[in-house]
mmCIF file of C-alpha atoms in Angstrom:
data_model
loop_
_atom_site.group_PDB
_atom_site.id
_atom_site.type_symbol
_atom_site.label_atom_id
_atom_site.label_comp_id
_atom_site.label_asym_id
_atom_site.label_seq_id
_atom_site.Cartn_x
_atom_site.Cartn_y
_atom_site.Cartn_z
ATOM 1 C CA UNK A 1 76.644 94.082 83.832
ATOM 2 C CA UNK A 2 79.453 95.856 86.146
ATOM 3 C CA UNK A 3 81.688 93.537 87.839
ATOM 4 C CA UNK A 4 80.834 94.820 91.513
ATOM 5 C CA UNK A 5 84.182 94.566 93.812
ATOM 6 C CA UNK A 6 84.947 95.301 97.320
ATOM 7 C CA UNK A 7 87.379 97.616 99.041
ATOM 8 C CA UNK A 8 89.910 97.463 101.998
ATOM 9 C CA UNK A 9 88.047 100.872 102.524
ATOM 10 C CA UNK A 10 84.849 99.387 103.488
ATOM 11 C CA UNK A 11 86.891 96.644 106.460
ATOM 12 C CA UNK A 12 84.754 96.653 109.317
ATOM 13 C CA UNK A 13 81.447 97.057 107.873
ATOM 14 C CA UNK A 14 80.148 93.861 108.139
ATOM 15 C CA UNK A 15 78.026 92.030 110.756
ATOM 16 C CA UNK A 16 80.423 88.614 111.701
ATOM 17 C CA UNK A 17 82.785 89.295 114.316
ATOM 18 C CA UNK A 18 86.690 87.863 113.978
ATOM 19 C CA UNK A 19 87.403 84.826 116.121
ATOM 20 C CA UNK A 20 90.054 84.476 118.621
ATOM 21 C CA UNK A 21 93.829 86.430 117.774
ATOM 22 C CA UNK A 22 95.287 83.638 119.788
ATOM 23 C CA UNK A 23 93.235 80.160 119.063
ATOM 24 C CA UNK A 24 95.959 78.703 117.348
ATOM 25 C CA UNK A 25 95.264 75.321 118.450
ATOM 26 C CA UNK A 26 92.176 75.301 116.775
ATOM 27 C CA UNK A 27 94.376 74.528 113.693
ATOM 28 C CA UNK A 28 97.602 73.538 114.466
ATOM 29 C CA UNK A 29 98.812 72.479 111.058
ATOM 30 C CA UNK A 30 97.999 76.250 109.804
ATOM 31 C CA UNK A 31 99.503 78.017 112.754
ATOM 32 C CA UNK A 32 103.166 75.735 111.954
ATOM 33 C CA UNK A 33 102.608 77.298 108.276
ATOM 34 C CA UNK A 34 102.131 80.441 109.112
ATOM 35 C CA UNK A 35 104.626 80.179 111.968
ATOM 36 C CA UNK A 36 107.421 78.295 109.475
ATOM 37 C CA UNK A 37 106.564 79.977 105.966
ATOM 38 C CA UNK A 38 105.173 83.134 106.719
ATOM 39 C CA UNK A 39 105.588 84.595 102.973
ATOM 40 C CA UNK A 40 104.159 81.329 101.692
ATOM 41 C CA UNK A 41 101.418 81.614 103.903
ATOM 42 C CA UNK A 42 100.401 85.375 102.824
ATOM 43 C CA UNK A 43 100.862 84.494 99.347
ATOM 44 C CA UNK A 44 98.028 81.901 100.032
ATOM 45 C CA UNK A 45 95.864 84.018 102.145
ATOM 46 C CA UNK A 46 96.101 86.371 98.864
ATOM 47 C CA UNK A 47 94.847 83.409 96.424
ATOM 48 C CA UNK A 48 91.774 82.597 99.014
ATOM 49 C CA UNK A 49 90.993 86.489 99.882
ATOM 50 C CA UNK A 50 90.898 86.030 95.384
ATOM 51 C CA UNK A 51 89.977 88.907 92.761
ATOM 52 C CA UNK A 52 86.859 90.202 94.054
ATOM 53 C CA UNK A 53 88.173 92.630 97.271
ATOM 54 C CA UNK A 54 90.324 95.098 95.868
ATOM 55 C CA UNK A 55 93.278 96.804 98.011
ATOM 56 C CA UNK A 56 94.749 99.860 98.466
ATOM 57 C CA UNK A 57 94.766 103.263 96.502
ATOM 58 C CA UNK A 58 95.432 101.480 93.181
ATOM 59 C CA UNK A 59 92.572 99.246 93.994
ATOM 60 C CA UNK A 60 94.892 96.321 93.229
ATOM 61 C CA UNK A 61 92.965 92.784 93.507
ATOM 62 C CA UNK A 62 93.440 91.082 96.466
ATOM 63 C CA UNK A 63 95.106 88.144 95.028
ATOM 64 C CA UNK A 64 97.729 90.144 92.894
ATOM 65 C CA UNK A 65 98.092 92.939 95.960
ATOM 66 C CA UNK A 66 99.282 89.606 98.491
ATOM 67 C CA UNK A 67 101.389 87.391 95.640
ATOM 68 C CA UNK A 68 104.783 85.841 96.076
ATOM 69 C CA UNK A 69 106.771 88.898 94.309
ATOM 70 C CA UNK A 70 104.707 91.794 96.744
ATOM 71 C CA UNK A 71 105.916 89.272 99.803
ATOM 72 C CA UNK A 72 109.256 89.609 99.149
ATOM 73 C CA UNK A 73 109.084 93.526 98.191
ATOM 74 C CA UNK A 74 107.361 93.954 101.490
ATOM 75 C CA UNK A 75 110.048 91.506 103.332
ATOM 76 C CA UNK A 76 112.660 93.728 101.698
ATOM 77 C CA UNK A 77 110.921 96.898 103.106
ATOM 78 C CA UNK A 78 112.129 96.309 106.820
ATOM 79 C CA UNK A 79 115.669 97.682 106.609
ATOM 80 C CA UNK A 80 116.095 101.290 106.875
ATOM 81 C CA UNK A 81 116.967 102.280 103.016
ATOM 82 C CA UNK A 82 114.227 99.657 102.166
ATOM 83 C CA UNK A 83 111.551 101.235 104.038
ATOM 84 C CA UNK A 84 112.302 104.539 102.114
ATOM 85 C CA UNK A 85 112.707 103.395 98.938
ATOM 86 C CA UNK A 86 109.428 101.329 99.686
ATOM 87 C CA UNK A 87 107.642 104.696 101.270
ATOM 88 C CA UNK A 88 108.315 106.331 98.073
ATOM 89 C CA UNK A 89 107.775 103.352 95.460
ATOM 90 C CA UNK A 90 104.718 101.553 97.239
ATOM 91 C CA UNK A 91 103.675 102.557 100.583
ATOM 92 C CA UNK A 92 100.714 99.817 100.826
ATOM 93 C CA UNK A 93 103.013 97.416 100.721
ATOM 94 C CA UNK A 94 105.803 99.054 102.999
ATOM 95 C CA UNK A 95 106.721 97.573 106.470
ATOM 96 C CA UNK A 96 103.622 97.115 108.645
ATOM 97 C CA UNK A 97 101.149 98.780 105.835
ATOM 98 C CA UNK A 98 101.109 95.649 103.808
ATOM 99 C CA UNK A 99 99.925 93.638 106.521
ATOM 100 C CA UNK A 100 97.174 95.849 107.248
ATOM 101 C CA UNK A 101 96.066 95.941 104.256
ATOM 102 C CA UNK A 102 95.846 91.711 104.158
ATOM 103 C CA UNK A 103 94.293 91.809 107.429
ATOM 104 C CA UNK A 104 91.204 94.732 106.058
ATOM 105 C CA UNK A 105 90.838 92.515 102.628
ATOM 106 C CA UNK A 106 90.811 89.736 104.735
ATOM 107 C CA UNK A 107 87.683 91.538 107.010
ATOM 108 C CA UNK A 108 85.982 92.661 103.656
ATOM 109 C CA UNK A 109 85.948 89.108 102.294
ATOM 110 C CA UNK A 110 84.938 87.623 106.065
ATOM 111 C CA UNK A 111 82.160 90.156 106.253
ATOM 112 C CA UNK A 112 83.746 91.193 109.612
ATOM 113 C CA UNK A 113 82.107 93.476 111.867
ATOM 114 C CA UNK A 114 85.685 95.299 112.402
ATOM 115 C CA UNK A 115 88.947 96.108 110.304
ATOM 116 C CA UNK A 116 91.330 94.482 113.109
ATOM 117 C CA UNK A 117 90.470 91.283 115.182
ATOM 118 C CA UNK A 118 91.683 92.805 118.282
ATOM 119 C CA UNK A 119 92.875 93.522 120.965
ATOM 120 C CA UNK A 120 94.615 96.069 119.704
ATOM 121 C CA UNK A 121 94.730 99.085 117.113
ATOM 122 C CA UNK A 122 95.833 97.848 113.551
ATOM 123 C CA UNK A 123 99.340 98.491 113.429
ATOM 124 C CA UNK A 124 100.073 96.996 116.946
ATOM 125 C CA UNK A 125 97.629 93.951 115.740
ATOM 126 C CA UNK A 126 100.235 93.240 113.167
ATOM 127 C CA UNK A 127 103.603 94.621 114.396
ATOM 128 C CA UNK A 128 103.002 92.761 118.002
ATOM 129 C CA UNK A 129 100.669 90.137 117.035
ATOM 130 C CA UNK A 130 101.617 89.201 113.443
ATOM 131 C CA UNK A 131 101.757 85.070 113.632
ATOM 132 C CA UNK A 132 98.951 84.986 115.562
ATOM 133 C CA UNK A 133 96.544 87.371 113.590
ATOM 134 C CA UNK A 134 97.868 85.789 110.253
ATOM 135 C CA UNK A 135 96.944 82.779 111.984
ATOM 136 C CA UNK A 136 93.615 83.339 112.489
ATOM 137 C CA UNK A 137 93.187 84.915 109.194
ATOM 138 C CA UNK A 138 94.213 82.179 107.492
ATOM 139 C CA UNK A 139 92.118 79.945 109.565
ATOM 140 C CA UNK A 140 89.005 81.758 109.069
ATOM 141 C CA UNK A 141 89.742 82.054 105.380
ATOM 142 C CA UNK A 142 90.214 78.600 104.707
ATOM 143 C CA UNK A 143 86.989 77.487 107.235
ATOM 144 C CA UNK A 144 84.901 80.415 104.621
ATOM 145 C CA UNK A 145 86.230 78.787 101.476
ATOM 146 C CA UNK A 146 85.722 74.762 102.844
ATOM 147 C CA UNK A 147 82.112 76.062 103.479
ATOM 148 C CA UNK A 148 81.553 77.388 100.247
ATOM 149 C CA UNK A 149 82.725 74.516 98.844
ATOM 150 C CA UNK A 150 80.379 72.210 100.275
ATOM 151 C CA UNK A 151 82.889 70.605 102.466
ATOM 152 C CA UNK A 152 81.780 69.530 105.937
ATOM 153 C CA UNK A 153 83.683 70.761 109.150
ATOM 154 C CA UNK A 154 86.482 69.350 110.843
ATOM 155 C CA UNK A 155 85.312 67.540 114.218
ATOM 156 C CA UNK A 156 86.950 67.503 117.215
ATOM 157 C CA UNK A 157 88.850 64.293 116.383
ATOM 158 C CA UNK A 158 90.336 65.513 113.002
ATOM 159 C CA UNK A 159 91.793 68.787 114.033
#
């Protein structure tokens, strides 16, 4: 039987919509990771996106596409001879791109009903609103995996 996988390409074909860019106080402990470890924190939104969503050209797995080593390529991709050695070398994981990219896996594996959470177009979504939407991906990543392991939700009282 073919192992059937998703791709960034299809982001925004689903039917849930994304939750709110800046509801970072609906999980304050993952808003201080993202906000204090932001590499850390993509590596992990990576590992719970997992194998099965597929990014970029190369179709690279979701997990292997966001890992520790493509964070720091991408981190290195921000000054100028970086982002044109990156251009040339990688371009889904140069500057803003790699982000992007996250944030469509991310709406593949969510089942979102649009590639970018809002309010803006993609690449302003992560260049002006980066903590925030990595915030809110990781907090609607880790809500989808708690559920499908049988945990029950957070109340009120333990967020």
């Amino acid at each position: 039987m073919a192992d059937l996988k998703s791709n960034t390409a299809s982001a925004g074909s689903g039917t849930e919509k994304w939750g709110e860019t800046f509801g970072c106080f609906e999980d304050c402990g993952g808003c201080m990771y993202v906000s204090c470890c932001p590499l850390c924190a993509r590596c992990t939104i990576g590992e719970m996106i997992g194998p099965d969503v597929t990014v970029g050209k190369n179709m690279e797995p979701a997990n292997e596409f966001a890992n520790c080593q493509s964070c720091c390529f991408n981190s290195c991709t921000f000054s100028l001879i970086g982002a044109l050695i990156g251009l040339v070398a990688c371009p889904d994981k140069t500057c803003c791109f790699y982000d992007i990219n996250i944030m469509k896996a991310a709406a593949v594996k969510l089942n979102k009903d649009s590639a970018s959470p809002g309010p803006c177009c993609e690449c302003c979504q992560v260049w002006c609103l980066g903590s925030c939407t990595t915030c809110l991906m990781y907090r609607e990543l880790k809500t989808a995996n708690n559920k499908a392991k049988g945990a029950p939700e957070a109340t009120e009282m333990e967020r």
